[in-house]
Amino acid sequence: MKFKFNAGAYLRKERKNILISLGAALLMFALICVKDGLENGVYLTGDEGNVAAIDMNGRETLSASLKVTGFKDGVSLEKNPVVYIGGGKEEAGREKTESGDADARDEIGRAIDDAVRSVENSDGDRIELPEVLDDGTLLLWEKPGGSEKYLAFLAFPAMLLFFYKGEREKNQKELKARKDSVIKSLPSFNSQILLLLGSGLIFEEAFARVAAGYGDKVGRNYFENMIVEMGRKSREANISAARAMDMYAAKIGVREFTRIKEIIVTAQIKGNDLSEKLADEGELLWNKRKKTAEERGRIAETKLSVPLALLLLALIGVTAAPAMMQM
């Protein structure tokens, strides 16, 4: 059994999630556009297009994202500070860094931090941004690059990928559960066919009896439903049970079922002893089922070892703590 992606079926099934993803991406883009529109009135640009000042426009407090590049002695450093004007941000915000043995980039970084602090402590309706500092550092102030818009454009395909991945994992789990159902139920099915063949029935009659028994059962698993469907297909299409098994073998994709189907088809064509072949195959199936159960038991033991170890450590800690406190 393999997972096959059907774009049309996926779009129909996930139409609601696709619309939700598209709506969320458009809302995110609209909010970013509104934010950019509001910020455009905050930044006052100079003759060269760089940000020269911040317009408070009567506000007491304001936060503005900026991109600042410092230049000194042929070395440059870029930072993206958020400037908080008003509200006493000097004490609650950045702390001054002490001078020490630092390279030119560290000096530029400290100079930028000092410039940001001076801007935050400024008063007035128009806050000028310094271009040249006392130590000779040149500062270029710019508006942020606006990368949030690109994130909004990427949000839609990212959400689609998330939903697709979830759908694919769900299908893979279903396929694995179906395969496990076939492997688990196949030995019993083979044994039932053998018993009916031993009582004198031919394979077609034995298969019909087993399918009818599964049809009367409440709470059938995937394999039992499949056998019932094969029996119905055999009656309605007037084909043999072996032919119906051959049609479903490719759909199931389980090697053990395909092998039993080949044994049955070959026996009907060549007239071989079907009971003997099925008996040998049944022994292999039961042995494999036993090994699978043992492997799952070992895996369960491994998974339980971690919580058991944690419980043991907790028990040791509780037991040894009083003695250690008295030492």
Short mmCIF file of N, CA and C in Angstrom, two decimals, residues 151-317:
data_model
loop_
_atom_site.label_atom_id
_atom_site.label_comp_id
_atom_site.label_asym_id
_atom_site.label_seq_id
_atom_site.Cartn_x
_atom_site.Cartn_y
_atom_site.Cartn_z
N LEU A 151 6.95 37.77 4.74
CA LEU A 151 6.49 36.70 5.62
C LEU A 151 5.01 36.46 5.44
N ALA A 152 4.22 37.53 5.21
CA ALA A 152 2.79 37.37 4.98
C ALA A 152 2.55 36.60 3.69
N PHE A 153 3.34 36.88 2.65
CA PHE A 153 3.19 36.14 1.39
C PHE A 153 3.55 34.66 1.57
N LEU A 154 4.53 34.41 2.43
CA LEU A 154 4.96 33.03 2.65
C LEU A 154 4.05 32.29 3.62
N ALA A 155 3.21 33.02 4.36
CA ALA A 155 2.36 32.37 5.36
C ALA A 155 1.37 31.42 4.71
N PHE A 156 0.80 31.81 3.57
CA PHE A 156 -0.22 30.97 2.92
C PHE A 156 0.35 29.63 2.47
N PRO A 157 1.45 29.60 1.68
CA PRO A 157 2.00 28.28 1.31
C PRO A 157 2.52 27.50 2.51
N ALA A 158 3.01 28.23 3.54
CA ALA A 158 3.49 27.52 4.74
C ALA A 158 2.34 26.80 5.44
N MET A 159 1.19 27.47 5.55
CA MET A 159 0.04 26.83 6.18
C MET A 159 -0.50 25.68 5.33
N LEU A 160 -0.47 25.87 4.00
CA LEU A 160 -0.89 24.77 3.12
C LEU A 160 0.02 23.56 3.29
N LEU A 161 1.33 23.83 3.39
CA LEU A 161 2.28 22.75 3.60
C LEU A 161 2.03 22.06 4.93
N PHE A 162 1.69 22.84 5.95
CA PHE A 162 1.39 22.26 7.27
C PHE A 162 0.18 21.34 7.19
N PHE A 163 -0.90 21.79 6.55
CA PHE A 163 -2.10 20.96 6.44
C PHE A 163 -1.84 19.72 5.56
N TYR A 164 -1.05 19.91 4.48
CA TYR A 164 -0.73 18.77 3.61
C TYR A 164 0.09 17.72 4.35
N LYS A 165 1.06 18.20 5.14
CA LYS A 165 1.88 17.27 5.90
C LYS A 165 1.04 16.50 6.90
N GLY A 166 0.11 17.21 7.56
CA GLY A 166 -0.78 16.53 8.50
C GLY A 166 -1.66 15.50 7.81
N GLU A 167 -2.16 15.85 6.62
CA GLU A 167 -3.00 14.91 5.87
C GLU A 167 -2.19 13.70 5.42
N ARG A 168 -0.95 13.94 5.01
CA ARG A 168 -0.11 12.83 4.56
C ARG A 168 0.23 11.90 5.72
N GLU A 169 0.56 12.47 6.88
CA GLU A 169 0.84 11.64 8.04
C GLU A 169 -0.40 10.83 8.45
N LYS A 170 -1.57 11.45 8.35
CA LYS A 170 -2.81 10.75 8.68
C LYS A 170 -3.03 9.58 7.74
N ASN A 171 -2.80 9.81 6.43
CA ASN A 171 -2.97 8.73 5.46
C ASN A 171 -1.96 7.61 5.67
N GLN A 172 -0.74 7.98 6.00
CA GLN A 172 0.29 6.97 6.24
C GLN A 172 -0.05 6.12 7.46
N LYS A 173 -0.60 6.76 8.51
CA LYS A 173 -1.02 6.00 9.69
C LYS A 173 -2.17 5.06 9.34
N GLU A 174 -3.11 5.53 8.52
CA GLU A 174 -4.22 4.67 8.11
C GLU A 174 -3.73 3.49 7.28
N LEU A 175 -2.78 3.76 6.37
CA LEU A 175 -2.24 2.67 5.55
C LEU A 175 -1.51 1.64 6.42
N LYS A 176 -0.77 2.12 7.40
CA LYS A 176 -0.07 1.20 8.30
C LYS A 176 -1.06 0.38 9.12
N ALA A 177 -2.14 1.05 9.58
CA ALA A 177 -3.15 0.33 10.36
C ALA A 177 -3.84 -0.73 9.50
N ARG A 178 -4.08 -0.43 8.23
CA ARG A 178 -4.70 -1.42 7.33
C ARG A 178 -3.76 -2.59 7.09
N LYS A 179 -2.50 -2.28 6.88
CA LYS A 179 -1.53 -3.36 6.66
C LYS A 179 -1.41 -4.25 7.89
N ASP A 180 -1.37 -3.63 9.07
CA ASP A 180 -1.32 -4.41 10.31
C ASP A 180 -2.56 -5.27 10.47
N SER A 181 -3.72 -4.75 10.07
CA SER A 181 -4.96 -5.51 10.16
C SER A 181 -4.92 -6.74 9.26
N VAL A 182 -4.38 -6.57 8.04
CA VAL A 182 -4.28 -7.71 7.11
C VAL A 182 -3.32 -8.75 7.66
N ILE A 183 -2.14 -8.32 8.10
CA ILE A 183 -1.14 -9.26 8.60
C ILE A 183 -1.64 -9.99 9.85
N LYS A 184 -2.38 -9.28 10.70
CA LYS A 184 -2.89 -9.89 11.94
C LYS A 184 -4.01 -10.88 11.67
N SER A 185 -4.90 -10.58 10.70
CA SER A 185 -6.08 -11.41 10.46
C SER A 185 -5.83 -12.51 9.43
N LEU A 186 -4.78 -12.39 8.65
CA LEU A 186 -4.54 -13.36 7.57
C LEU A 186 -4.33 -14.79 8.08
N PRO A 187 -3.57 -15.03 9.17
CA PRO A 187 -3.42 -16.42 9.63
C PRO A 187 -4.75 -17.07 10.01
N SER A 188 -5.64 -16.32 10.65
CA SER A 188 -6.96 -16.88 11.02
C SER A 188 -7.78 -17.18 9.78
N PHE A 189 -7.74 -16.28 8.81
CA PHE A 189 -8.46 -16.50 7.55
C PHE A 189 -7.95 -17.76 6.86
N ASN A 190 -6.64 -17.91 6.81
CA ASN A 190 -6.05 -19.08 6.18
C ASN A 190 -6.46 -20.37 6.91
N SER A 191 -6.49 -20.33 8.23
CA SER A 191 -6.90 -21.51 9.01
C SER A 191 -8.36 -21.85 8.77
N GLN A 192 -9.23 -20.85 8.67
CA GLN A 192 -10.65 -21.09 8.41
C GLN A 192 -10.85 -21.75 7.04
N ILE A 193 -10.11 -21.26 6.04
CA ILE A 193 -10.21 -21.86 4.70
C ILE A 193 -9.74 -23.31 4.74
N LEU A 194 -8.67 -23.57 5.47
CA LEU A 194 -8.16 -24.94 5.57
C LEU A 194 -9.18 -25.87 6.23
N LEU A 195 -9.82 -25.42 7.29
CA LEU A 195 -10.82 -26.25 7.97
C LEU A 195 -11.98 -26.58 7.04
N LEU A 196 -12.45 -25.60 6.29
CA LEU A 196 -13.57 -25.83 5.38
C LEU A 196 -13.16 -26.71 4.21
N LEU A 197 -11.92 -26.56 3.72
CA LEU A 197 -11.43 -27.45 2.66
C LEU A 197 -11.32 -28.88 3.18
N GLY A 198 -10.89 -29.02 4.44
CA GLY A 198 -10.79 -30.35 5.04
C GLY A 198 -12.14 -31.02 5.23
N SER A 199 -13.20 -30.24 5.33
CA SER A 199 -14.54 -30.81 5.50
C SER A 199 -15.17 -31.21 4.18
N GLY A 200 -14.47 -30.99 3.06
CA GLY A 200 -14.96 -31.44 1.76
C GLY A 200 -15.44 -30.34 0.85
N LEU A 201 -15.39 -29.09 1.26
CA LEU A 201 -15.82 -28.00 0.39
C LEU A 201 -14.71 -27.61 -0.57
N ILE A 202 -15.11 -27.09 -1.72
CA ILE A 202 -14.14 -26.54 -2.65
C ILE A 202 -13.82 -25.11 -2.20
N PHE A 203 -12.78 -24.52 -2.82
CA PHE A 203 -12.34 -23.21 -2.35
C PHE A 203 -13.43 -22.15 -2.49
N GLU A 204 -14.17 -22.15 -3.61
CA GLU A 204 -15.21 -21.13 -3.82
C GLU A 204 -16.25 -21.19 -2.71
N GLU A 205 -16.67 -22.38 -2.33
CA GLU A 205 -17.66 -22.52 -1.26
C GLU A 205 -17.06 -22.12 0.09
N ALA A 206 -15.80 -22.51 0.33
CA ALA A 206 -15.14 -22.17 1.59
C ALA A 206 -15.01 -20.66 1.72
N PHE A 207 -14.60 -20.00 0.65
CA PHE A 207 -14.46 -18.54 0.70
C PHE A 207 -15.80 -17.87 0.95
N ALA A 208 -16.86 -18.37 0.30
CA ALA A 208 -18.19 -17.79 0.49
C ALA A 208 -18.65 -17.95 1.93
N ARG A 209 -18.36 -19.09 2.55
CA ARG A 209 -18.74 -19.32 3.95
C ARG A 209 -18.00 -18.34 4.88
N VAL A 210 -16.70 -18.19 4.65
CA VAL A 210 -15.90 -17.29 5.49
C VAL A 210 -16.39 -15.85 5.32
N ALA A 211 -16.64 -15.44 4.07
CA ALA A 211 -17.12 -14.07 3.82
C ALA A 211 -18.48 -13.84 4.48
N ALA A 212 -19.36 -14.86 4.42
CA ALA A 212 -20.67 -14.73 5.06
C ALA A 212 -20.52 -14.62 6.57
N GLY A 213 -19.57 -15.38 7.14
CA GLY A 213 -19.34 -15.29 8.58
C GLY A 213 -18.83 -13.92 9.00
N TYR A 214 -17.94 -13.37 8.20
CA TYR A 214 -17.44 -12.02 8.49
C TYR A 214 -18.57 -10.99 8.34
N GLY A 215 -19.48 -11.23 7.37
CA GLY A 215 -20.56 -10.30 7.15
C GLY A 215 -21.52 -10.22 8.32
N ASP A 216 -21.68 -11.32 9.05
CA ASP A 216 -22.57 -11.34 10.22
C ASP A 216 -21.90 -10.80 11.49
N LYS A 217 -20.60 -10.55 11.40
CA LYS A 217 -19.86 -10.12 12.58
C LYS A 217 -20.04 -8.62 12.81
N VAL A 218 -20.16 -8.24 14.06
CA VAL A 218 -20.29 -6.83 14.43
C VAL A 218 -18.90 -6.28 14.77
N GLY A 219 -18.59 -5.08 14.29
CA GLY A 219 -17.29 -4.47 14.57
C GLY A 219 -16.17 -5.11 13.78
N ARG A 220 -16.36 -5.24 12.48
CA ARG A 220 -15.34 -5.87 11.64
C ARG A 220 -14.14 -4.94 11.47
N ASN A 221 -12.96 -5.55 11.32
CA ASN A 221 -11.76 -4.76 11.03
C ASN A 221 -11.61 -4.59 9.52
N TYR A 222 -10.52 -3.94 9.12
CA TYR A 222 -10.34 -3.64 7.70
C TYR A 222 -10.25 -4.91 6.86
N PHE A 223 -9.50 -5.90 7.31
CA PHE A 223 -9.35 -7.13 6.53
C PHE A 223 -10.68 -7.87 6.37
N GLU A 224 -11.45 -7.94 7.44
CA GLU A 224 -12.74 -8.63 7.37
C GLU A 224 -13.71 -7.91 6.44
N ASN A 225 -13.71 -6.57 6.49
CA ASN A 225 -14.53 -5.82 5.55
C ASN A 225 -14.10 -6.08 4.11
N MET A 226 -12.79 -6.21 3.90
CA MET A 226 -12.28 -6.46 2.57
C MET A 226 -12.72 -7.84 2.06
N ILE A 227 -12.72 -8.85 2.91
CA ILE A 227 -13.16 -10.19 2.50
C ILE A 227 -14.65 -10.17 2.17
N VAL A 228 -15.45 -9.45 2.97
CA VAL A 228 -16.88 -9.32 2.68
C VAL A 228 -17.09 -8.64 1.33
N GLU A 229 -16.29 -7.60 1.05
CA GLU A 229 -16.39 -6.90 -0.22
C GLU A 229 -15.98 -7.80 -1.38
N MET A 230 -14.96 -8.63 -1.17
CA MET A 230 -14.57 -9.58 -2.22
C MET A 230 -15.69 -10.56 -2.52
N GLY A 231 -16.34 -11.06 -1.47
CA GLY A 231 -17.46 -11.99 -1.68
C GLY A 231 -18.59 -11.33 -2.44
N ARG A 232 -18.92 -10.09 -2.10
CA ARG A 232 -19.98 -9.36 -2.81
C ARG A 232 -19.59 -9.13 -4.27
N LYS A 233 -18.32 -8.75 -4.49
CA LYS A 233 -17.83 -8.54 -5.85
C LYS A 233 -17.90 -9.82 -6.68
N SER A 234 -17.56 -10.94 -6.04
CA SER A 234 -17.59 -12.22 -6.73
C SER A 234 -19.01 -12.58 -7.16
N ARG A 235 -19.98 -12.33 -6.32
CA ARG A 235 -21.38 -12.66 -6.65
C ARG A 235 -21.93 -11.71 -7.70
N GLU A 236 -21.72 -10.42 -7.53
CA GLU A 236 -22.33 -9.44 -8.43
C GLU A 236 -21.69 -9.46 -9.81
N ALA A 237 -20.37 -9.62 -9.89
CA ALA A 237 -19.68 -9.62 -11.17
C ALA A 237 -19.58 -11.01 -11.78
N ASN A 238 -20.08 -12.02 -11.03
CA ASN A 238 -20.05 -13.42 -11.50
C ASN A 238 -18.62 -13.85 -11.86
N ILE A 239 -17.70 -13.56 -10.94
CA ILE A 239 -16.32 -13.98 -11.12
C ILE A 239 -15.94 -14.89 -9.96
N SER A 240 -14.84 -15.61 -10.10
CA SER A 240 -14.42 -16.52 -9.05
C SER A 240 -13.85 -15.74 -7.87
N ALA A 241 -13.82 -16.37 -6.72
CA ALA A 241 -13.25 -15.74 -5.53
C ALA A 241 -11.76 -15.49 -5.72
N ALA A 242 -11.08 -16.42 -6.42
CA ALA A 242 -9.66 -16.23 -6.68
C ALA A 242 -9.42 -14.98 -7.54
N ARG A 243 -10.33 -14.77 -8.52
CA ARG A 243 -10.22 -13.58 -9.37
C ARG A 243 -10.46 -12.31 -8.54
N ALA A 244 -11.41 -12.36 -7.61
CA ALA A 244 -11.67 -11.21 -6.75
C ALA A 244 -10.47 -10.92 -5.85
N MET A 245 -9.84 -11.98 -5.34
CA MET A 245 -8.63 -11.79 -4.52
C MET A 245 -7.52 -11.18 -5.36
N ASP A 246 -7.41 -11.60 -6.61
CA ASP A 246 -6.38 -11.07 -7.50
C ASP A 246 -6.59 -9.57 -7.74
N MET A 247 -7.86 -9.15 -7.85
CA MET A 247 -8.17 -7.75 -8.09
C MET A 247 -7.82 -6.88 -6.87
N TYR A 248 -8.00 -7.42 -5.68
CA TYR A 248 -7.76 -6.65 -4.46
C TYR A 248 -6.32 -6.73 -3.98
N ALA A 249 -5.54 -7.69 -4.49
CA ALA A 249 -4.18 -7.88 -3.99
C ALA A 249 -3.31 -6.65 -4.24
N ALA A 250 -3.44 -6.07 -5.46
CA ALA A 250 -2.64 -4.89 -5.78
C ALA A 250 -3.04 -3.70 -4.91
N LYS A 251 -4.34 -3.60 -4.61
CA LYS A 251 -4.83 -2.50 -3.78
C LYS A 251 -4.30 -2.60 -2.36
N ILE A 252 -4.24 -3.82 -1.83
CA ILE A 252 -3.79 -4.02 -0.46
C ILE A 252 -2.28 -3.81 -0.36
N GLY A 253 -1.53 -4.43 -1.27
CA GLY A 253 -0.09 -4.26 -1.28
C GLY A 253 0.62 -4.97 -0.15
N VAL A 254 0.03 -6.06 0.37
CA VAL A 254 0.65 -6.84 1.44
C VAL A 254 1.22 -8.12 0.82
N ARG A 255 2.50 -8.34 1.03
CA ARG A 255 3.17 -9.46 0.38
C ARG A 255 2.58 -10.80 0.78
N GLU A 256 2.23 -10.96 2.05
CA GLU A 256 1.70 -12.24 2.53
C GLU A 256 0.35 -12.57 1.86
N PHE A 257 -0.49 -11.57 1.72
CA PHE A 257 -1.78 -11.80 1.05
C PHE A 257 -1.58 -12.14 -0.42
N THR A 258 -0.65 -11.44 -1.06
CA THR A 258 -0.36 -11.72 -2.47
C THR A 258 0.15 -13.14 -2.65
N ARG A 259 0.96 -13.62 -1.69
CA ARG A 259 1.49 -14.97 -1.78
C ARG A 259 0.37 -16.01 -1.66
N ILE A 260 -0.57 -15.80 -0.74
CA ILE A 260 -1.70 -16.73 -0.60
C ILE A 260 -2.56 -16.70 -1.87
N LYS A 261 -2.76 -15.51 -2.40
CA LYS A 261 -3.54 -15.40 -3.64
C LYS A 261 -2.88 -16.18 -4.77
N GLU A 262 -1.56 -16.08 -4.90
CA GLU A 262 -0.83 -16.80 -5.95
C GLU A 262 -0.95 -18.31 -5.75
N ILE A 263 -0.91 -18.76 -4.49
CA ILE A 263 -1.06 -20.19 -4.22
C ILE A 263 -2.42 -20.68 -4.68
N ILE A 264 -3.46 -19.90 -4.38
CA ILE A 264 -4.82 -20.30 -4.74
C ILE A 264 -5.01 -20.30 -6.25
N VAL A 265 -4.53 -19.22 -6.92
CA VAL A 265 -4.69 -19.12 -8.38
C VAL A 265 -3.91 -20.24 -9.07
N THR A 266 -2.69 -20.50 -8.63
CA THR A 266 -1.87 -21.56 -9.23
C THR A 266 -2.50 -22.92 -9.04
N ALA A 267 -3.08 -23.17 -7.84
CA ALA A 267 -3.72 -24.46 -7.58
C ALA A 267 -4.93 -24.67 -8.47
N GLN A 268 -5.70 -23.60 -8.72
CA GLN A 268 -6.87 -23.75 -9.59
C GLN A 268 -6.47 -23.95 -11.05
N ILE A 269 -5.36 -23.38 -11.46
CA ILE A 269 -4.93 -23.53 -12.86
C ILE A 269 -4.28 -24.90 -13.09
N LYS A 270 -3.39 -25.29 -12.17
CA LYS A 270 -2.62 -26.52 -12.36
C LYS A 270 -3.23 -27.72 -11.66
N GLY A 271 -4.20 -27.51 -10.83
CA GLY A 271 -4.82 -28.62 -10.12
C GLY A 271 -3.98 -29.16 -8.99
N ASN A 272 -3.15 -28.31 -8.36
CA ASN A 272 -2.31 -28.76 -7.25
C ASN A 272 -3.13 -28.93 -5.99
N ASP A 273 -2.52 -29.57 -4.99
CA ASP A 273 -3.18 -29.77 -3.70
C ASP A 273 -3.16 -28.44 -2.94
N LEU A 274 -4.30 -27.78 -2.87
CA LEU A 274 -4.38 -26.47 -2.25
C LEU A 274 -4.21 -26.55 -0.74
N SER A 275 -4.77 -27.59 -0.12
CA SER A 275 -4.72 -27.69 1.34
C SER A 275 -3.28 -27.78 1.84
N GLU A 276 -2.46 -28.57 1.17
CA GLU A 276 -1.08 -28.73 1.61
C GLU A 276 -0.31 -27.42 1.50
N LYS A 277 -0.50 -26.70 0.40
CA LYS A 277 0.19 -25.41 0.21
C LYS A 277 -0.25 -24.39 1.25
N LEU A 278 -1.57 -24.35 1.49
CA LEU A 278 -2.07 -23.38 2.47
C LEU A 278 -1.62 -23.73 3.88
N ALA A 279 -1.49 -25.03 4.18
CA ALA A 279 -1.03 -25.44 5.50
C ALA A 279 0.40 -24.99 5.74
N ASP A 280 1.26 -25.16 4.72
CA ASP A 280 2.65 -24.68 4.85
C ASP A 280 2.70 -23.16 5.00
N GLU A 281 1.89 -22.46 4.21
CA GLU A 281 1.87 -21.00 4.29
C GLU A 281 1.31 -20.54 5.63
N GLY A 282 0.30 -21.28 6.14
CA GLY A 282 -0.29 -20.92 7.42
C GLY A 282 0.72 -21.01 8.57
N GLU A 283 1.57 -22.01 8.52
CA GLU A 283 2.60 -22.14 9.56
C GLU A 283 3.55 -20.95 9.53
N LEU A 284 3.91 -20.51 8.31
CA LEU A 284 4.78 -19.33 8.19
C LEU A 284 4.08 -18.08 8.72
N LEU A 285 2.80 -17.95 8.42
CA LEU A 285 2.05 -16.77 8.86
C LEU A 285 1.95 -16.70 10.38
N TRP A 286 1.66 -17.85 11.02
CA TRP A 286 1.55 -17.85 12.48
C TRP A 286 2.91 -17.57 13.13
N ASN A 287 3.98 -18.11 12.54
CA ASN A 287 5.32 -17.83 13.09
C ASN A 287 5.67 -16.35 12.96
N LYS A 288 5.30 -15.76 11.81
CA LYS A 288 5.60 -14.33 11.63
C LYS A 288 4.78 -13.48 12.60
N ARG A 289 3.52 -13.87 12.81
CA ARG A 289 2.69 -13.12 13.74
C ARG A 289 3.25 -13.21 15.16
N LYS A 290 3.77 -14.38 15.51
CA LYS A 290 4.37 -14.55 16.83
C LYS A 290 5.61 -13.67 16.97
N LYS A 291 6.45 -13.64 15.93
CA LYS A 291 7.64 -12.81 15.97
C LYS A 291 7.29 -11.33 16.05
N THR A 292 6.25 -10.93 15.31
CA THR A 292 5.82 -9.52 15.34
C THR A 292 5.35 -9.14 16.74
N ALA A 293 4.60 -10.05 17.39
CA ALA A 293 4.15 -9.77 18.76
C ALA A 293 5.32 -9.65 19.72
N GLU A 294 6.33 -10.52 19.54
CA GLU A 294 7.51 -10.44 20.40
C GLU A 294 8.27 -9.13 20.19
N GLU A 295 8.40 -8.70 18.93
CA GLU A 295 9.10 -7.44 18.64
C GLU A 295 8.36 -6.26 19.25
N ARG A 296 7.05 -6.26 19.14
CA ARG A 296 6.28 -5.16 19.73
C ARG A 296 6.38 -5.16 21.25
N GLY A 297 6.46 -6.35 21.81
CA GLY A 297 6.65 -6.43 23.26
C GLY A 297 7.98 -5.85 23.69
N ARG A 298 9.04 -6.13 22.92
CA ARG A 298 10.36 -5.57 23.25
C ARG A 298 10.36 -4.06 23.08
N ILE A 299 9.68 -3.57 22.04
CA ILE A 299 9.60 -2.12 21.84
C ILE A 299 8.86 -1.46 23.00
N ALA A 300 7.78 -2.10 23.45
CA ALA A 300 7.02 -1.56 24.59
C ALA A 300 7.88 -1.54 25.86
N GLU A 301 8.69 -2.58 26.05
CA GLU A 301 9.58 -2.60 27.21
C GLU A 301 10.60 -1.47 27.14
N THR A 302 11.12 -1.21 25.93
CA THR A 302 12.08 -0.13 25.77
C THR A 302 11.45 1.22 26.08
N LYS A 303 10.22 1.43 25.59
CA LYS A 303 9.54 2.70 25.84
C LYS A 303 9.23 2.89 27.32
N LEU A 304 8.96 1.78 28.02
CA LEU A 304 8.63 1.89 29.44
C LEU A 304 9.87 2.06 30.31
N SER A 305 11.05 1.76 29.76
CA SER A 305 12.26 1.82 30.58
C SER A 305 12.58 3.26 31.03
N VAL A 306 12.30 4.24 30.18
CA VAL A 306 12.61 5.63 30.53
C VAL A 306 11.75 6.11 31.70
N PRO A 307 10.41 5.98 31.65
CA PRO A 307 9.64 6.41 32.83
C PRO A 307 9.95 5.59 34.08
N LEU A 308 10.27 4.31 33.90
CA LEU A 308 10.64 3.51 35.06
C LEU A 308 11.94 4.01 35.68
N ALA A 309 12.90 4.40 34.84
CA ALA A 309 14.16 4.94 35.35
C ALA A 309 13.92 6.25 36.10
N LEU A 310 13.04 7.09 35.56
CA LEU A 310 12.72 8.35 36.25
C LEU A 310 12.07 8.10 37.60
N LEU A 311 11.16 7.13 37.64
CA LEU A 311 10.52 6.79 38.91
C LEU A 311 11.53 6.25 39.91
N LEU A 312 12.49 5.46 39.41
CA LEU A 312 13.52 4.92 40.29
C LEU A 312 14.40 6.03 40.86
N LEU A 313 14.78 6.99 40.00
CA LEU A 313 15.58 8.12 40.47
C LEU A 313 14.81 8.95 41.50
N ALA A 314 13.52 9.14 41.24
CA ALA A 314 12.71 9.90 42.21
C ALA A 314 12.62 9.16 43.54
N LEU A 315 12.48 7.83 43.47
CA LEU A 315 12.42 7.04 44.71
C LEU A 315 13.72 7.11 45.48
N ILE A 316 14.84 7.03 44.75
CA ILE A 316 16.15 7.13 45.40
C ILE A 316 16.31 8.50 46.05
N GLY A 317 15.88 9.55 45.32
CA GLY A 317 15.99 10.89 45.87
C GLY A 317 15.16 11.09 47.13
#
